[in-house]
mmCIF file of C-alpha atoms in Angstrom:
data_model
loop_
_atom_site.group_PDB
_atom_site.id
_atom_site.type_symbol
_atom_site.label_atom_id
_atom_site.label_comp_id
_atom_site.label_asym_id
_atom_site.label_seq_id
_atom_site.Cartn_x
_atom_site.Cartn_y
_atom_site.Cartn_z
ATOM 1 C CA MET A 1 10.912 147.177 323.850
ATOM 2 C CA PRO A 2 10.040 148.654 320.408
ATOM 3 C CA ASP A 3 7.329 146.475 318.859
ATOM 4 C CA HIS A 4 9.008 146.416 315.451
ATOM 5 C CA LEU A 5 12.120 144.831 316.984
ATOM 6 C CA SER A 6 10.516 142.310 319.323
ATOM 7 C CA TRP A 7 10.899 139.471 316.784
ATOM 8 C CA LEU A 8 14.669 139.611 317.289
ATOM 9 C CA LYS A 9 14.238 138.186 320.794
ATOM 10 C CA ASN A 10 13.207 134.799 319.416
ATOM 11 C CA LEU A 11 16.185 134.300 317.108
ATOM 12 C CA HIS A 12 19.516 132.562 317.621
ATOM 13 C CA ILE A 13 21.885 135.384 316.733
ATOM 14 C CA GLU A 14 25.635 135.150 317.204
ATOM 15 C CA VAL A 15 26.866 137.932 314.914
ATOM 16 C CA VAL A 16 25.651 141.453 314.124
ATOM 17 C CA VAL A 17 26.759 143.255 310.954
ATOM 18 C CA PHE A 18 25.995 146.972 310.862
ATOM 19 C CA ASP A 19 25.871 149.380 307.982
ATOM 20 C CA LEU A 20 27.521 152.668 308.954
ATOM 21 C CA GLY A 21 25.833 155.582 307.183
ATOM 22 C CA ASN A 22 22.279 156.330 308.348
ATOM 23 C CA VAL A 23 22.439 153.418 310.766
ATOM 24 C CA ILE A 24 25.189 154.534 313.148
ATOM 25 C CA ILE A 25 26.294 157.849 311.629
ATOM 26 C CA PRO A 26 23.707 160.327 310.268
ATOM 27 C CA VAL A 27 24.013 161.169 306.571
ATOM 28 C CA ASP A 28 22.196 163.926 304.683
ATOM 29 C CA PHE A 29 22.663 163.240 300.965
ATOM 30 C CA ALA A 30 20.724 166.369 300.018
ATOM 31 C CA LYS A 31 23.487 168.535 301.469
ATOM 32 C CA THR A 32 26.040 167.134 299.034
ATOM 33 C CA THR A 33 23.635 167.524 296.114
ATOM 34 C CA LYS A 34 23.051 171.145 297.140
ATOM 35 C CA ALA A 35 26.789 171.757 297.513
ATOM 36 C CA PHE A 36 27.464 170.325 294.051
ATOM 37 C CA ILE A 37 24.767 172.571 292.562
ATOM 38 C CA THR A 38 26.358 175.568 294.282
ATOM 39 C CA LEU A 39 29.634 174.742 292.561
ATOM 40 C CA GLY A 40 28.360 173.607 289.178
ATOM 41 C CA GLY A 41 24.857 174.945 288.710
ATOM 42 C CA LYS A 42 21.973 172.937 287.277
ATOM 43 C CA GLN A 43 24.285 170.644 285.324
ATOM 44 C CA ALA A 44 25.516 169.271 288.647
ATOM 45 C CA SER A 45 22.036 168.566 290.027
ATOM 46 C CA GLU A 46 22.093 164.920 288.963
ATOM 47 C CA LEU A 47 25.761 164.301 289.672
ATOM 48 C CA TYR A 48 24.954 162.552 292.928
ATOM 49 C CA HIS A 49 21.878 161.538 294.860
ATOM 50 C CA HIS A 50 21.308 158.614 297.184
ATOM 51 C CA ALA A 51 18.742 156.751 295.094
ATOM 52 C CA GLY A 52 20.775 156.637 291.900
ATOM 53 C CA GLN A 53 24.313 157.831 292.265
ATOM 54 C CA ASN A 54 26.640 158.305 289.316
ATOM 55 C CA TYR A 55 28.733 155.247 288.377
ATOM 56 C CA LEU A 56 31.851 157.232 289.223
ATOM 57 C CA PHE A 57 30.887 157.259 292.890
ATOM 58 C CA GLU A 58 30.311 153.506 292.844
ATOM 59 C CA GLU A 59 33.781 153.071 291.350
ATOM 60 C CA LEU A 60 35.152 155.283 294.111
ATOM 61 C CA GLU A 61 33.406 153.120 296.710
ATOM 62 C CA ARG A 62 35.079 150.019 295.262
ATOM 63 C CA GLY A 63 38.466 151.703 295.279
ATOM 64 C CA GLU A 64 38.634 151.433 291.496
ATOM 65 C CA VAL A 65 39.541 155.087 290.930
ATOM 66 C CA SER A 66 42.215 157.130 292.650
ATOM 67 C CA ARG A 67 41.503 160.312 294.544
ATOM 68 C CA LYS A 68 43.112 162.352 291.758
ATOM 69 C CA GLU A 69 41.108 160.613 289.036
ATOM 70 C CA PHE A 70 37.885 161.191 290.951
ATOM 71 C CA LEU A 71 38.600 164.901 291.337
ATOM 72 C CA ASP A 72 39.652 165.292 287.708
ATOM 73 C CA ARG A 73 36.502 163.557 286.428
ATOM 74 C CA VAL A 74 34.028 165.638 288.433
ATOM 75 C CA ARG A 75 35.876 168.945 288.100
ATOM 76 C CA PRO A 76 34.530 169.870 284.605
ATOM 77 C CA ILE A 77 30.953 169.373 285.839
ATOM 78 C CA LEU A 78 31.648 171.578 288.854
ATOM 79 C CA ASN A 79 32.962 174.607 286.955
ATOM 80 C CA HIS A 80 36.570 173.542 287.495
ATOM 81 C CA ALA A 81 36.335 173.906 291.265
ATOM 82 C CA SER A 82 39.458 173.378 293.345
ATOM 83 C CA ASP A 83 40.295 170.071 295.018
ATOM 84 C CA ALA A 84 39.402 171.518 298.413
ATOM 85 C CA GLU A 85 36.032 172.819 297.184
ATOM 86 C CA ILE A 86 35.100 169.461 295.660
ATOM 87 C CA VAL A 87 36.088 167.505 298.761
ATOM 88 C CA GLU A 88 34.186 169.916 300.992
ATOM 89 C CA ALA A 89 31.063 169.506 298.845
ATOM 90 C CA TRP A 90 31.457 165.718 298.746
ATOM 91 C CA ASN A 91 31.785 165.587 302.532
ATOM 92 C CA ALA A 92 28.870 167.971 303.104
ATOM 93 C CA MET A 93 26.535 165.007 303.694
ATOM 94 C CA LEU A 94 28.472 164.193 306.874
ATOM 95 C CA SER A 95 27.993 166.401 309.909
ATOM 96 C CA HIS A 96 28.881 164.674 313.173
ATOM 97 C CA ILE A 97 29.329 161.421 315.037
ATOM 98 C CA ASP A 98 28.062 160.522 318.482
ATOM 99 C CA LEU A 99 30.784 158.652 320.337
ATOM 100 C CA SER A 100 28.256 157.460 322.917
ATOM 101 C CA THR A 101 26.493 155.469 320.180
ATOM 102 C CA PHE A 102 29.682 153.549 319.442
ATOM 103 C CA GLU A 103 30.233 152.978 323.140
ATOM 104 C CA TYR A 104 26.691 151.637 323.485
ATOM 105 C CA LEU A 105 27.085 149.267 320.530
ATOM 106 C CA ASP A 106 30.304 148.004 322.053
ATOM 107 C CA LYS A 107 28.209 146.524 324.876
ATOM 108 C CA LEU A 108 27.215 143.748 322.468
ATOM 109 C CA ARG A 109 30.690 142.272 322.750
ATOM 110 C CA PRO A 110 31.781 139.677 323.724
ATOM 111 C CA ARG A 111 28.313 138.071 323.717
ATOM 112 C CA TYR A 112 28.097 138.832 319.983
ATOM 113 C CA ARG A 113 30.700 139.302 317.310
ATOM 114 C CA THR A 114 30.121 142.644 315.626
ATOM 115 C CA TYR A 115 31.217 143.984 312.257
ATOM 116 C CA ILE A 116 30.761 147.009 310.021
ATOM 117 C CA LEU A 117 30.016 146.511 306.311
ATOM 118 C CA SER A 118 29.850 149.919 304.675
ATOM 119 C CA ASN A 119 29.697 151.271 301.145
ATOM 120 C CA ILE A 120 32.201 154.033 301.711
ATOM 121 C CA ASN A 121 34.993 155.812 299.888
ATOM 122 C CA THR A 122 38.425 157.005 300.891
ATOM 123 C CA TYR A 123 37.249 160.592 301.504
ATOM 124 C CA HIS A 124 34.397 159.639 303.802
ATOM 125 C CA ALA A 125 36.480 157.024 305.596
ATOM 126 C CA GLU A 126 39.048 159.736 306.240
ATOM 127 C CA TRP A 127 36.307 162.050 307.532
ATOM 128 C CA VAL A 128 35.067 159.343 309.916
ATOM 129 C CA ALA A 129 38.586 158.717 311.212
ATOM 130 C CA LYS A 130 39.141 162.426 311.856
ATOM 131 C CA ALA A 131 35.734 162.808 313.500
ATOM 132 C CA MET A 132 36.467 159.882 315.797
ATOM 133 C CA ARG A 133 39.809 161.381 316.789
ATOM 134 C CA SER A 134 38.124 164.719 317.387
ATOM 135 C CA ALA A 135 35.565 163.073 319.672
ATOM 136 C CA SER A 136 38.293 161.255 321.583
ATOM 137 C CA SER A 137 41.960 161.440 320.689
ATOM 138 C CA GLU A 138 42.521 157.810 321.638
ATOM 139 C CA GLN A 139 39.586 156.272 319.774
ATOM 140 C CA ASP A 140 39.273 154.640 316.369
ATOM 141 C CA ILE A 141 36.160 153.067 314.862
ATOM 142 C CA SER A 142 37.863 149.660 314.748
ATOM 143 C CA GLN A 143 38.048 149.630 318.541
ATOM 144 C CA TYR A 144 34.279 149.239 318.800
ATOM 145 C CA PHE A 145 33.833 146.280 316.431
ATOM 146 C CA ASP A 146 35.572 142.991 315.773
ATOM 147 C CA HIS A 147 36.353 144.133 312.242
ATOM 148 C CA VAL A 148 35.442 146.979 309.901
ATOM 149 C CA PHE A 149 34.839 146.122 306.242
ATOM 150 C CA TYR A 150 34.956 149.192 304.003
ATOM 151 C CA SER A 151 33.939 148.726 300.371
ATOM 152 C CA HIS A 152 36.850 150.746 298.986
ATOM 153 C CA GLU A 153 39.244 148.436 300.835
ATOM 154 C CA ILE A 154 37.644 145.077 299.959
ATOM 155 C CA GLY A 155 36.876 146.052 296.345
ATOM 156 C CA HIS A 156 33.161 145.249 296.509
ATOM 157 C CA ARG A 157 30.069 147.160 297.548
ATOM 158 C CA LYS A 158 26.582 146.179 298.604
ATOM 159 C CA PRO A 159 24.384 144.786 297.094
ATOM 160 C CA GLU A 160 27.096 142.758 295.346
ATOM 161 C CA ASN A 161 27.083 139.263 296.853
ATOM 162 C CA ARG A 162 30.840 139.259 297.144
ATOM 163 C CA ALA A 163 30.719 141.983 299.810
ATOM 164 C CA TRP A 164 28.996 139.618 302.259
ATOM 165 C CA GLN A 165 30.896 136.553 301.086
ATOM 166 C CA ILE A 166 34.177 138.193 302.082
ATOM 167 C CA ILE A 167 32.958 138.480 305.679
ATOM 168 C CA VAL A 168 31.740 134.879 305.675
ATOM 169 C CA GLU A 169 35.047 133.594 304.321
ATOM 170 C CA GLN A 170 37.343 135.735 306.448
ATOM 171 C CA LYS A 171 35.451 135.479 309.733
ATOM 172 C CA GLY A 172 33.754 132.099 309.399
ATOM 173 C CA ILE A 173 30.310 133.410 310.282
ATOM 174 C CA ASP A 174 27.032 131.587 309.639
ATOM 175 C CA PRO A 175 24.569 133.847 307.765
ATOM 176 C CA LYS A 176 21.637 132.060 309.421
ATOM 177 C CA LYS A 177 22.945 133.215 312.806
ATOM 178 C CA THR A 178 23.935 136.695 311.620
ATOM 179 C CA LEU A 179 21.818 139.827 311.889
ATOM 180 C CA PHE A 180 22.513 142.350 309.125
ATOM 181 C CA ILE A 181 21.231 145.913 309.570
ATOM 182 C CA ASP A 182 21.063 148.407 306.696
ATOM 183 C CA ASP A 183 18.947 151.400 305.668
ATOM 184 C CA LYS A 184 18.649 150.451 301.983
ATOM 185 C CA GLU A 185 16.064 147.882 300.955
ATOM 186 C CA ILE A 186 18.126 146.661 298.000
ATOM 187 C CA ASN A 187 20.893 145.648 300.418
ATOM 188 C CA ILE A 188 18.422 143.999 302.773
ATOM 189 C CA GLU A 189 16.982 141.871 299.980
ATOM 190 C CA ALA A 190 20.452 140.875 298.793
ATOM 191 C CA ALA A 191 21.431 139.831 302.312
ATOM 192 C CA LYS A 192 18.253 137.790 302.741
ATOM 193 C CA ALA A 193 18.957 135.985 299.471
ATOM 194 C CA LEU A 194 22.290 134.904 300.955
ATOM 195 C CA GLY A 195 20.600 133.553 304.075
ATOM 196 C CA PHE A 196 21.231 136.428 306.487
ATOM 197 C CA ILE A 197 18.717 137.635 309.048
ATOM 198 C CA ALA A 198 18.113 141.171 307.809
ATOM 199 C CA LEU A 199 16.671 144.251 309.460
ATOM 200 C CA HIS A 200 15.695 147.209 307.277
ATOM 201 C CA TRP A 201 16.647 150.208 309.390
ATOM 202 C CA ASN A 202 14.807 153.514 309.584
ATOM 203 C CA PRO A 203 17.463 156.259 309.850
ATOM 204 C CA SER A 204 15.230 158.224 312.207
ATOM 205 C CA SER A 205 15.418 155.400 314.773
ATOM 206 C CA ASP A 206 18.075 155.005 317.448
ATOM 207 C CA ILE A 207 20.347 152.038 316.737
ATOM 208 C CA ARG A 208 20.950 151.658 320.466
ATOM 209 C CA SER A 209 17.495 150.081 320.717
ATOM 210 C CA VAL A 210 18.917 146.994 318.989
ATOM 211 C CA VAL A 211 21.398 146.600 321.834
ATOM 212 C CA ASP A 212 18.568 146.791 324.357
ATOM 213 C CA ILE A 213 16.742 144.000 322.521
ATOM 214 C CA LEU A 214 19.714 141.677 322.094
ATOM 215 C CA LEU A 215 21.179 141.971 325.568
ATOM 216 C CA PRO A 216 19.352 140.405 328.504
ATOM 217 C CA SER A 217 18.053 142.883 331.046
#
């Protein structure tokens, strides 16, 4: 049992809410920054980075801008690159999924209700769907969780309170009995303020260790 997770054993947890990127699926934000620079030079160096992304990307994650509008707004900064070039650069941060991780997390059910709450956009959601189908033609991410909440579909992104409130209202969960796992401290603090049990995740760790803690041996 990892020492930093042992405290979970003493809690009354009924629900687990996972972030997706850098918790279940690896994400390398530097690859997208590098790809944008390749397309647009130095002027594109600050277009996107994990710590302080451009407001346009936050709007995309809320579903507030269309795919066409997104492409048209970043194109001038990227030397008028083609749609395909921009999408390829934007998706560069994503490399692979491990289907066995999803299968392992699925062991938590039915003892626990499990959900995904992810700040994600239509392009990356599409990439995830294709990657899942590539890993297994019959599988979809929604098959491994009780519900998947994507920010671009619910119109709110973490750390906005409304993102968590939607889960509470739709699924009737009790934050005090819900473990929320995320790799960004700002989201962890927001969840704690709403009464959730929150675990700040290190992306270098294996999320399957949480399953080992929560399930009796």
